[in-house]
XYZ file of C-alpha atoms in Angstrom:
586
model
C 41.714 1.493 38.170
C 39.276 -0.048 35.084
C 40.254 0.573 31.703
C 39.166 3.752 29.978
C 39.073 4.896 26.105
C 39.584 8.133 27.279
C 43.815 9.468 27.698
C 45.129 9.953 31.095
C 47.684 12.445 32.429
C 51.719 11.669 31.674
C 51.711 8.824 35.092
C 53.106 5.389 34.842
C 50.374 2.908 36.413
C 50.492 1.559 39.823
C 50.912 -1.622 40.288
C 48.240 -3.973 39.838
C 46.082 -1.320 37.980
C 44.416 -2.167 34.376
C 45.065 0.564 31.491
C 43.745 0.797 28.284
C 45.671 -0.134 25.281
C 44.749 3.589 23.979
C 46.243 4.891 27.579
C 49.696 2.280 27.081
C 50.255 3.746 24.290
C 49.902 7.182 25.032
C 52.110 6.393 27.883
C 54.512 5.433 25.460
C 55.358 8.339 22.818
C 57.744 6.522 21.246
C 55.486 3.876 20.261
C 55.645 2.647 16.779
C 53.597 5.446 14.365
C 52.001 1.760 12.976
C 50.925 0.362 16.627
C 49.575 3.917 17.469
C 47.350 3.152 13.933
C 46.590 -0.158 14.969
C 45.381 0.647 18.323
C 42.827 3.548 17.340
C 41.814 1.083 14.675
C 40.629 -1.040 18.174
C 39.180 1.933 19.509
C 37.363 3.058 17.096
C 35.992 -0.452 15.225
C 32.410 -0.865 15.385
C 32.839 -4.424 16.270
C 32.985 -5.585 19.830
C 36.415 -6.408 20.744
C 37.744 -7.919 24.307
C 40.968 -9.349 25.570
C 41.236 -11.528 28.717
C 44.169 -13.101 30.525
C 45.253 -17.190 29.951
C 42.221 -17.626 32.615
C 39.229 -16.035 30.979
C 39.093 -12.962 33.300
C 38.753 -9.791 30.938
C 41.488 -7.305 30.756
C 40.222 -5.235 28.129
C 36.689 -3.969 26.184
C 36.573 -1.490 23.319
C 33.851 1.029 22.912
C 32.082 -1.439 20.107
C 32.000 -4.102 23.581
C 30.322 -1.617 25.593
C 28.113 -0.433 22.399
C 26.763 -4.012 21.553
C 26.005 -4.987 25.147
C 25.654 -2.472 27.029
C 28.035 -3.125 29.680
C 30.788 -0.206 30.376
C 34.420 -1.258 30.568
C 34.015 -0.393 34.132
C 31.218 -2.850 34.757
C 33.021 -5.551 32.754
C 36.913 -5.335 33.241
C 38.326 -7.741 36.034
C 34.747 -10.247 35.468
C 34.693 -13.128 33.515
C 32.955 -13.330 30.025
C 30.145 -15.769 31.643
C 28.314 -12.714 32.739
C 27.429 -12.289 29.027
C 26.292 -16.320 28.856
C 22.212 -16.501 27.881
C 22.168 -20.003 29.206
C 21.190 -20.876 25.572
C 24.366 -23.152 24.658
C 25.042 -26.315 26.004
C 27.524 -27.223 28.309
C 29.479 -29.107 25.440
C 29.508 -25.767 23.915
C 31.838 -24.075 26.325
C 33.580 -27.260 26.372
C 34.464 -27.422 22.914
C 35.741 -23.759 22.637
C 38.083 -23.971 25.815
C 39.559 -27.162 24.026
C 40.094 -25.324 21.029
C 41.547 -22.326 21.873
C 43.754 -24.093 24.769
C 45.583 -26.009 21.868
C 45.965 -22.793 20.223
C 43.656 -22.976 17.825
C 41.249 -19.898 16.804
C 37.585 -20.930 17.429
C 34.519 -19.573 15.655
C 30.826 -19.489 16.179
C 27.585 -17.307 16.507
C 27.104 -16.728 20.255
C 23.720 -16.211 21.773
C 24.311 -13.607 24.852
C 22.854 -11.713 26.874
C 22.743 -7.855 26.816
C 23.213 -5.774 30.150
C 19.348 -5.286 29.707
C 18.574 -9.178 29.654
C 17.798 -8.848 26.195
C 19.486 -11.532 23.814
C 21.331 -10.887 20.524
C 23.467 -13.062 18.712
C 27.135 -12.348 17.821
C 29.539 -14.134 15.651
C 32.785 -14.382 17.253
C 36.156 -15.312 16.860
C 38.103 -16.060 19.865
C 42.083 -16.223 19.063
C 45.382 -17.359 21.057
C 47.539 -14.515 21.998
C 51.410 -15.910 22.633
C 53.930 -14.954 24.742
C 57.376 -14.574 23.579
C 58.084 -17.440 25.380
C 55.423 -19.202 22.957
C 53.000 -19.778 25.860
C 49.264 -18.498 25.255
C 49.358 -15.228 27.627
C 45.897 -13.914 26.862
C 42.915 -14.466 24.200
C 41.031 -11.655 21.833
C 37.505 -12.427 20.710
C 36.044 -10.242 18.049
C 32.778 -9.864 17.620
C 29.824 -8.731 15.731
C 26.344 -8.195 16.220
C 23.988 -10.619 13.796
C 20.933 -10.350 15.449
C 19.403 -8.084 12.653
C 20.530 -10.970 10.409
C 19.821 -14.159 12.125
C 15.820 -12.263 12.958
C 16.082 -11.737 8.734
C 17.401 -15.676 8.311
C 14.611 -16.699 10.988
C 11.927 -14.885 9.607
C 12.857 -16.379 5.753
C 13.258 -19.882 7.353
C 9.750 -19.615 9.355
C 8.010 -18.187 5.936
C 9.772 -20.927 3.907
C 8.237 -23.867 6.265
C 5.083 -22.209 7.709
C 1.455 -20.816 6.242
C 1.297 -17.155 6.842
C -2.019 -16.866 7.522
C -2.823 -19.878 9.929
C 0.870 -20.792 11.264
C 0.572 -24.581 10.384
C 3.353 -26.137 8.912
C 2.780 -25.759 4.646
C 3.510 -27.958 2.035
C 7.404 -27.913 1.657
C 7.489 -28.718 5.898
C 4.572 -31.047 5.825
C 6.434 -33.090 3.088
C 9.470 -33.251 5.398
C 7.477 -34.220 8.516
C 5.630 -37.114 6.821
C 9.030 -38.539 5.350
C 9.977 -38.603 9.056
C 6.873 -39.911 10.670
C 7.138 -42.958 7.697
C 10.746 -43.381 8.348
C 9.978 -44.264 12.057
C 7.064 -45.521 11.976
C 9.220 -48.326 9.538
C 11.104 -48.684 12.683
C 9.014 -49.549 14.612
C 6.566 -51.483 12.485
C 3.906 -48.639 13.442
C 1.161 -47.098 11.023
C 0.918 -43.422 9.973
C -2.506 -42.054 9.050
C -2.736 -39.310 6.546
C -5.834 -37.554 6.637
C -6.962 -34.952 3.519
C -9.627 -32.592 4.972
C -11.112 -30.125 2.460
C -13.728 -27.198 3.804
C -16.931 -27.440 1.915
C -18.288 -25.434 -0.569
C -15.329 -22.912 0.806
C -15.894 -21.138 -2.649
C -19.181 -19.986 -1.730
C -18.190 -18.241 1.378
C -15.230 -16.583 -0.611
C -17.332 -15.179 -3.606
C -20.140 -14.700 -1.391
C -18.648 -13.008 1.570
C -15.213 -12.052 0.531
C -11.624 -13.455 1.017
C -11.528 -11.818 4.433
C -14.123 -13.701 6.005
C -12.395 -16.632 4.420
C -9.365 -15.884 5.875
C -11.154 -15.436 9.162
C -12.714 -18.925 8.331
C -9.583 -20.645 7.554
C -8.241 -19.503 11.025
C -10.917 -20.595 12.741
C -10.478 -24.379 11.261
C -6.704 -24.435 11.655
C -7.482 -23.753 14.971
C -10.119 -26.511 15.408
C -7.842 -29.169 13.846
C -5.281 -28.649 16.132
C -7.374 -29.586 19.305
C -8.010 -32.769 17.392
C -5.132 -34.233 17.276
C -2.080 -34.765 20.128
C 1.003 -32.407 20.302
C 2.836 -35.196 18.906
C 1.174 -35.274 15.389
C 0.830 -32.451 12.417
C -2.278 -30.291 11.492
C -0.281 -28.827 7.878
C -1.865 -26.379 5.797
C -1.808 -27.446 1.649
C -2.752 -24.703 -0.323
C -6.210 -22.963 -0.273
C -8.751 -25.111 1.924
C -7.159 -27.713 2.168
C -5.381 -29.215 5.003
C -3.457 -32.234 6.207
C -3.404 -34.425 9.339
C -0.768 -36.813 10.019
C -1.134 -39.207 12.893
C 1.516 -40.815 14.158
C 1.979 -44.831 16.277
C -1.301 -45.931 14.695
C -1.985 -49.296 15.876
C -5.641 -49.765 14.190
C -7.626 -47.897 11.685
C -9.987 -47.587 14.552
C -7.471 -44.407 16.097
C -8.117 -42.410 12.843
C -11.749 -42.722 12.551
C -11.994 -41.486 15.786
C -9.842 -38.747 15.293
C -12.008 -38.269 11.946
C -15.120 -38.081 14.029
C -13.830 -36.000 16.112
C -12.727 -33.201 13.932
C -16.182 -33.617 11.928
C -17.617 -32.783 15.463
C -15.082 -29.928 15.835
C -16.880 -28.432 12.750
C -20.480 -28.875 13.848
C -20.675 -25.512 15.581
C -21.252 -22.022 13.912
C -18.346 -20.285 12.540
C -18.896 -16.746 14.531
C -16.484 -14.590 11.585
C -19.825 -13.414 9.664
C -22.183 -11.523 12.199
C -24.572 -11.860 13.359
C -25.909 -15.005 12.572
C -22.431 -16.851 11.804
C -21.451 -19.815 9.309
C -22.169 -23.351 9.201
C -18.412 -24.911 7.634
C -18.513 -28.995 7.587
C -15.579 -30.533 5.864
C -15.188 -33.615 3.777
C -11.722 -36.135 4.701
C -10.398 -38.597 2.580
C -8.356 -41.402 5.341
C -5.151 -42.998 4.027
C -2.840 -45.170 5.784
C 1.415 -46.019 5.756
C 2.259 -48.769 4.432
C -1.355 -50.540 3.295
C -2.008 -47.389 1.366
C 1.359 -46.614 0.226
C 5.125 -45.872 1.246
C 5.777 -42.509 0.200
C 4.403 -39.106 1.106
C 3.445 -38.562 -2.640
C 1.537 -41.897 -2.414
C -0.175 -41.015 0.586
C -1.492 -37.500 -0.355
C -2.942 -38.704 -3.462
C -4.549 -41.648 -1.999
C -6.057 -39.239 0.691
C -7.214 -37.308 -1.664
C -8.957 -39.694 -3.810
C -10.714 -40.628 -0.819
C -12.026 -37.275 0.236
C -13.465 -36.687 -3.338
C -15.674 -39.986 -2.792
C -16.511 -38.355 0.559
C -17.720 -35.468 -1.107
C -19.565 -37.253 -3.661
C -21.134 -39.076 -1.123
C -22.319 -35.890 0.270
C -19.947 -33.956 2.150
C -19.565 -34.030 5.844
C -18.159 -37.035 5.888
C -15.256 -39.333 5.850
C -14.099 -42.234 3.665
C -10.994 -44.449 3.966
C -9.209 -45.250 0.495
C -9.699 -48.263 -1.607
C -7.952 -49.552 -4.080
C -10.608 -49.098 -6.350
C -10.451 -45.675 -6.575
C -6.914 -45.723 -7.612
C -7.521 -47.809 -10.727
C -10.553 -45.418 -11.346
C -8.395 -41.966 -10.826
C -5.475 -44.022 -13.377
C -8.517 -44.306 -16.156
C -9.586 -40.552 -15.315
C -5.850 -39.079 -15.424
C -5.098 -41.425 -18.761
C -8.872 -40.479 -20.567
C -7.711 -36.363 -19.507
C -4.452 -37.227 -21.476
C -6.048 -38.965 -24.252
C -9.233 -36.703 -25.121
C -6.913 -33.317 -25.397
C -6.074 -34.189 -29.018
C -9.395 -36.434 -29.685
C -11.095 -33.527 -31.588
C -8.153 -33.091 -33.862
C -7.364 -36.376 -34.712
C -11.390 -36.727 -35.469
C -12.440 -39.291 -32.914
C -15.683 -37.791 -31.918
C -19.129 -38.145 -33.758
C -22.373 -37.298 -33.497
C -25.212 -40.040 -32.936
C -29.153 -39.555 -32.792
C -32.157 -40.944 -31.341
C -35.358 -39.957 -32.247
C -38.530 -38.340 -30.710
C -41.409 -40.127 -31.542
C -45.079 -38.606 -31.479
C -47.178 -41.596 -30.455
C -50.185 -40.045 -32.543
C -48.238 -40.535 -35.505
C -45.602 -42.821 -34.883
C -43.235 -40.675 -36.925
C -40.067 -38.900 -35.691
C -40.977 -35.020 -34.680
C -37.575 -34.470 -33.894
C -33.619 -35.937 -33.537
C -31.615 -35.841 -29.736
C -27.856 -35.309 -31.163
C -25.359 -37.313 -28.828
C -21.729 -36.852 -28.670
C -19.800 -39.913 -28.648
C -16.148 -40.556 -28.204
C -14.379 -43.795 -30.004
C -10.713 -43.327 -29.114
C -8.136 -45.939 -30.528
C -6.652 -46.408 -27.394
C -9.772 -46.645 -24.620
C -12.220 -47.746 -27.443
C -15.815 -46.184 -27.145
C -15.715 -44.019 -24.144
C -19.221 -43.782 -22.204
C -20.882 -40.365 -22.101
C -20.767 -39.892 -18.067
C -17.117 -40.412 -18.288
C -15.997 -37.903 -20.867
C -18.199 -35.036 -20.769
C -17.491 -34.182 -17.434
C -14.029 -34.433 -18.356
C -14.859 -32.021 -21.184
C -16.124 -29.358 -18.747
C -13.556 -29.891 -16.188
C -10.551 -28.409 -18.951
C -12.334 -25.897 -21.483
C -12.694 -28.323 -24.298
C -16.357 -28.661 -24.143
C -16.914 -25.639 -25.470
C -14.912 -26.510 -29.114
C -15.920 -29.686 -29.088
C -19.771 -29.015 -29.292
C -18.672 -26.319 -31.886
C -17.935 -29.170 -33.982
C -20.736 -31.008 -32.712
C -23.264 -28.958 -33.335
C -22.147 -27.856 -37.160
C -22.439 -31.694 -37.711
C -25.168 -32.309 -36.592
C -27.065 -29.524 -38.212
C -24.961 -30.341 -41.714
C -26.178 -33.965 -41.344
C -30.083 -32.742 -39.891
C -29.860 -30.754 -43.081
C -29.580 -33.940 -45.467
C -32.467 -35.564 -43.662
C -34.879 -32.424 -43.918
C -33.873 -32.486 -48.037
C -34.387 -36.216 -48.530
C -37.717 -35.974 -47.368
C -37.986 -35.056 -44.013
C -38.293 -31.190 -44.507
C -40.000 -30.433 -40.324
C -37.708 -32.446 -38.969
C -36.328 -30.694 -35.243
C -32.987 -30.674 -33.998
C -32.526 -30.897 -30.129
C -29.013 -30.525 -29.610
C -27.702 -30.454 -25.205
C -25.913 -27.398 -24.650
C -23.302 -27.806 -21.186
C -23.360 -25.264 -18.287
C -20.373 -23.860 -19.834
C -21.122 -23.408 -23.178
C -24.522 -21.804 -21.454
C -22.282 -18.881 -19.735
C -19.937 -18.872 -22.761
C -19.836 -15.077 -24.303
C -19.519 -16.615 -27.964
C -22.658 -18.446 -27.463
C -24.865 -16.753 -29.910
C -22.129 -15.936 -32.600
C -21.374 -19.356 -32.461
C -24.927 -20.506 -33.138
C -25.936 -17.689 -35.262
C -22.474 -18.501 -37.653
C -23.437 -22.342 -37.744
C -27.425 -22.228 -38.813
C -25.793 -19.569 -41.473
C -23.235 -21.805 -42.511
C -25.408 -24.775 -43.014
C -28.732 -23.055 -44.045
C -30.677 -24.398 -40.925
C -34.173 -23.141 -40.371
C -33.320 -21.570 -36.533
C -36.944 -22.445 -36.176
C -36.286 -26.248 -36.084
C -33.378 -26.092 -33.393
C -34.340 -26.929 -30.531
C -31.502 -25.859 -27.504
C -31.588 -28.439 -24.146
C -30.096 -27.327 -20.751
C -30.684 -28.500 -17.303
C -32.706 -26.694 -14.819
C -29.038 -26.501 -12.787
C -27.541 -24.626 -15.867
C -30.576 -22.114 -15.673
C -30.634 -21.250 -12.462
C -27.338 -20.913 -12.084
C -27.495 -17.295 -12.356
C -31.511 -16.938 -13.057
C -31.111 -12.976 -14.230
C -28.449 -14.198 -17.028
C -29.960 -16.771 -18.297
C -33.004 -15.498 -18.900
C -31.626 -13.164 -20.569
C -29.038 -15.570 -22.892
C -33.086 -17.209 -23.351
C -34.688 -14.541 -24.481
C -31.964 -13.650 -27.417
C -32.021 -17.162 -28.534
C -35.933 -17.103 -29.074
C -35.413 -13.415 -30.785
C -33.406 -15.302 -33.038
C -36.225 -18.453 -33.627
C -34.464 -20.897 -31.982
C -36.563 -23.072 -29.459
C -35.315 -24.062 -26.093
C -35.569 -27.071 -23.809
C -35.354 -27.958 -20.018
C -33.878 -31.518 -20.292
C -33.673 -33.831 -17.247
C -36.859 -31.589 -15.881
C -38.026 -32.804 -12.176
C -34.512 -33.427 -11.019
C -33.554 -29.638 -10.457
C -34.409 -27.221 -8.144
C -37.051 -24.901 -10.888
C -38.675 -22.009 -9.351
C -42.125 -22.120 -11.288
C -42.083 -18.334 -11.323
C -39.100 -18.734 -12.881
C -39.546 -21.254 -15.293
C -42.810 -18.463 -16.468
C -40.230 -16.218 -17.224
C -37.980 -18.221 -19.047
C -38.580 -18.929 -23.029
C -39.238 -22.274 -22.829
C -41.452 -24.328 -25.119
C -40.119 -28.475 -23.878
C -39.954 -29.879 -20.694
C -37.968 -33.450 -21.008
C -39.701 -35.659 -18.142
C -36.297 -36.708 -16.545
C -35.354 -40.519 -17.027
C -35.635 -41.786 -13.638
C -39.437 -41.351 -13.023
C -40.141 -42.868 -16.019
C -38.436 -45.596 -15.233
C -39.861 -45.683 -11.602
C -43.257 -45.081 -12.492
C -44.286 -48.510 -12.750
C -43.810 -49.272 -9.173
C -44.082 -46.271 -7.733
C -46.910 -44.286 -7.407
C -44.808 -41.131 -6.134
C -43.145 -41.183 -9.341
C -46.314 -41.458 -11.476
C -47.618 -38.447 -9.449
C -44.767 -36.413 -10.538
C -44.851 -37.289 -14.323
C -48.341 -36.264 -14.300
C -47.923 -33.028 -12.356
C -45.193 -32.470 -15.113
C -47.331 -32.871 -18.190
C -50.158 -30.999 -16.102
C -48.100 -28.111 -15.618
C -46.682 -27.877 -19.389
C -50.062 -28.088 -20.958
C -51.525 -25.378 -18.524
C -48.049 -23.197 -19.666
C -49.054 -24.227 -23.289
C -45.478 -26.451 -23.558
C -44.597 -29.592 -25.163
C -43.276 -32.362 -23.206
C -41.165 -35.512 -23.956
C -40.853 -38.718 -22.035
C -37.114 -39.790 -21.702
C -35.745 -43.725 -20.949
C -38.661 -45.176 -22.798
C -37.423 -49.037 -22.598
C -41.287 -51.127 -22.687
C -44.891 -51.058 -23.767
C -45.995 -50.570 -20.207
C -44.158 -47.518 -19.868
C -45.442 -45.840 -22.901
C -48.649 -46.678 -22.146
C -48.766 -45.356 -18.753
C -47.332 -41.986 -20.589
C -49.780 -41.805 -22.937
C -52.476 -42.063 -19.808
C -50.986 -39.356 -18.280
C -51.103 -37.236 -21.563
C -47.491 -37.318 -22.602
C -47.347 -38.310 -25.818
C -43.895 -37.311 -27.326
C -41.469 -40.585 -26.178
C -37.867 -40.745 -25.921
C -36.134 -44.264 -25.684
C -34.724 -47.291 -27.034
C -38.355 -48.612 -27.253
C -38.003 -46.888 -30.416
C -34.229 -46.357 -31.113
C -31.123 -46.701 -29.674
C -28.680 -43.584 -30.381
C -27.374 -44.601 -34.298
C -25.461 -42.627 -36.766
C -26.827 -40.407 -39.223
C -27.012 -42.691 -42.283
C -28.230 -45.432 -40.364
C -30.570 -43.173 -39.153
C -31.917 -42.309 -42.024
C -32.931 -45.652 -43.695
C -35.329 -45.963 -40.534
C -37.706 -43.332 -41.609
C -40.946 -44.214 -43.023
C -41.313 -43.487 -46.435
């Protein structure tokens, strides 16, 4: 007879025959009042309780057993508890319990078992001694309950905690952990690790342009890519965004990781197939580092990689570079000029220089360039390429060429009283100041604040910053010219202009860029283009300006081509107001 949590008629058992402890002690009505408690506490518990004899084989399951795993007492009674094993635990496992519990001692763990149905679930169970009066272990009780709605919960936080929800690669915190590793044996055993930083280009684009579910869809896509580059050994890890990270592990040249580099630039050369019909060409840009010539610590690593897939993507995208040190003396100067210029405009260490335009006719100044220059204490004069981007990267340009331009119209303003009364200002406005919504109240309030003629400012932007958004900016144009104020298209020839456009926009200068004047000499392609660009302002009835004037031959090959307003230290180098001034005729 199996055990039973149901009562059975007023018989003492046969021998040999297993009863309940519910049916012992019905058997026995004189039982203690606080056993009888006990025991229909065991009955009714929702945990999974089972007793077995000295050798394992089970004597007793409650109705929690038989509700957890689905065996009923009558299945289970008489067996051993192996019939619940998964297979999961190690041999050592089993070992280490029957040691424990043979000397007596309780043992505790979480079990992974195996339902009646095959399906695992995970219990944490106590297994205790049972004595004898005689002091010798008669029998065992484990106790039981089910986690697995727990452990799936602890699982699920630990997964979300290590991994990138969207593409499954390992994310920062895990990536971070599985570097330190890879450096750690690749110390061991004098080995290399490559660390490779591979951005998706232009990612932005496909975001604003298509919407963050196709750039979900692409981001799947390339995890998936990068994982066929690499072995099963090594890490594809997912950063933050579009960025992702390779490591390579038992490097034993450099060679290994520009092939792997090569490779996963090849893995991008085919369409994209999330944007139907036509798909999406994605290339990628990598910056290579390597452990230890690069550095010794994951943080080391990153950045280095990273520094070298900018340079890749300055050298045009789709492409790989390894790091130098170079660039980390060059990202030290960056991060240390970012530090220093945040309080430059307060403590007053800008200032405004000008060089003149010259009308060769006359040989008088027509008009003033203002130049922002930076003289910090620390870096002493900063050059113009290296702090104006710098200046657009954090929101300062904006403030900064506030200030700018109320100098230099304040100080344009003394030179137009002393005798200079036409005298233009051609001040550079940024991209960002361009799209800036205070534009015009912070032009109109200067020119009122310093009684400027709006007629004699003359605004420059690049052909990039106007066709940016063409609709806008002709717009933004069209206001400023309402209001008197001329505009400019500096660095003209260098853009990408439509010339239907460029009719619609308000503009009376076209600034021939730099670099064909300075080509011009030797080339004749470049000569062709300056004169197509003073052909096409006079037949638009605009003025044009030579920049980079440096010799006579220059000028004069201007002047043949009809451009006759010149730009360049020919004339005059950039020099402050006063000095400036004393270089006026009289």
């Amino acid at each position: 007879m199996t055990a039973s949590s149901h009562l059975r008629p007023e018989t003492e058992p046969s021998p040999g025959e297993t009863i309940s402890v519910a049916e012992a002690t019905y058997l026995n009505r004189d039982a203690n009042p606080v056993i009888q408690i006990l025991v229909r506490a065991v009955e009714q518990t929702d945990d999974a309780i089972m007793i077995t004899r000295a050798d394992g084989i089970i004597e007793y399951v409650n109705p929690g057993f038989e509700r957890i795993t689905g065996y009923r007492a009558g299945e289970i009674v008489g067996r051993s508890p192996s019939v619940l094993a998964s297979g999961m635990h190690p041999p050592a496992f089993y070992s280490e319990l029957w040691h424990t519990i043979g000397r007596g001692e309780s043992f505790r763990s979480v079990f992974t078992n195996r339902r009646s149905s095959g399906e695992l679930y995970y219990e944490e169970k106590t297994i205790s001694p049972i004595r004898g009066s005689d002091a010798t272990i008669s029998h065992f009780v484990a106790t039981g309950k089910d986690v697995t709605a727990r452990i799936a919960a602890e699982r699920r936080l630990e997964y979300l905690a290590n991994y990138d929800a969207l593409t499954g690669l390992p994310n920062r915190s895990l990536l971070h952990d599985r570097l330190t590793q890879a450096i750690q044996r690749a110390h061991r055993q004098s080995k290399a690790v490559a660390v490779q930083f591979v951005d998706l280009d232009r990612f932005k684009l496909i975001n604003d342009t298509l919407g963050h579910n196709i750039g979900d869809r692409v981001l799947i896509e390339a995890a998936s890519r990068l994982r066929q580059c690499l072995r099963a050994t090594d890490t594809v890890a997912r950063l933050g965004g579009d960025e992702f990270i390779l490591i390579q592990e038992d490097v034993d040249h450099p060679d290994m990781v520009e092939q792997v580099a090569r490779k996963v630039l090849e893995a991008f050369a085919p369409r994209f197939l999330v944007a139907p019909p036509q798909g999406l060409f994605v290339s990628v840009s990598i910056g290579l580092a390597l452990y230890p010539v690069d550095g010794l610590t994951p943080d080391e690593l990153l950045m280095r990689a990273d520094l070298a897939m900018y340079r890749a993507k300055e050298a045009g995208r789709n492409s790989f570079r390894f790091f130098e040190a170079a660039m980390d003396a060059s990202a030290m100067r960056t991060l240390t000029l970012e530090v220093a210029i945040r309080g430059a405009l307060e403590n007053g260490e800008f200032a405004v220089a000008y060089q003149p335009i010259i009308d060769t006719h006359t040989q008088r100044p027509v008009a003033i360039e203002a130049l922002l220059r930076w003289h910090s204490p620390i870096h002493g004069t900063v050059p113009p390429d290296h702090f104006i981007p710098l200046l657009e990267e954090n929101g300062l340009i904006v403030p900064v060429s506030r200030w700018a331009l109320r100098e230099a119209l304040r100080q344009t303003r003394r030179l137009q009283r002393a005798g200079q009364p036409g005298l233009r200002l051609a001040f550079n406005l940024s991209s960002r100041q361009f799209r800036d919504v205070g534009l015009l109240q912070d032009v109109t309030a200067a020119l009122d604040e310093t009684d400027f003629d709006p007629r004699l400012l003359e605004l420059e932007l690049t052909e990039s910053a106007l066709m940016d958004n063409p609709e806008a900016s002709a717009a933004v144009l069209e206001t400023l010219r309402a209001r008197g104020i001329r505009v400019a298209v500096d660095d003209f020839g260098t853009g990408y202009s439509s010339l239907a456009y460029l009719m619609r926009f308000p503009v009376r200068t076209l600034k021939i860029d730099r670099s064909f004047v300075h080509e011009m000499e030797r080339s004749r392609e470049a000569a062709t283009i300056v004169r197509a660009i003073t052909s096409l302002a006079r037949s638009l009835g605009l003025d044009v300006v030579g920049e980079g004037v440096e010799n006579v031959a220059q000028l004069a090959l201007l002047q043949e081509l009809g451009c006759h307003h010149i730009q360049g230290f020919l004339f005059s180098r950039p020099v402050p107001a006063a000095e400036l001034a004393r270089s006026f005729p009289a």
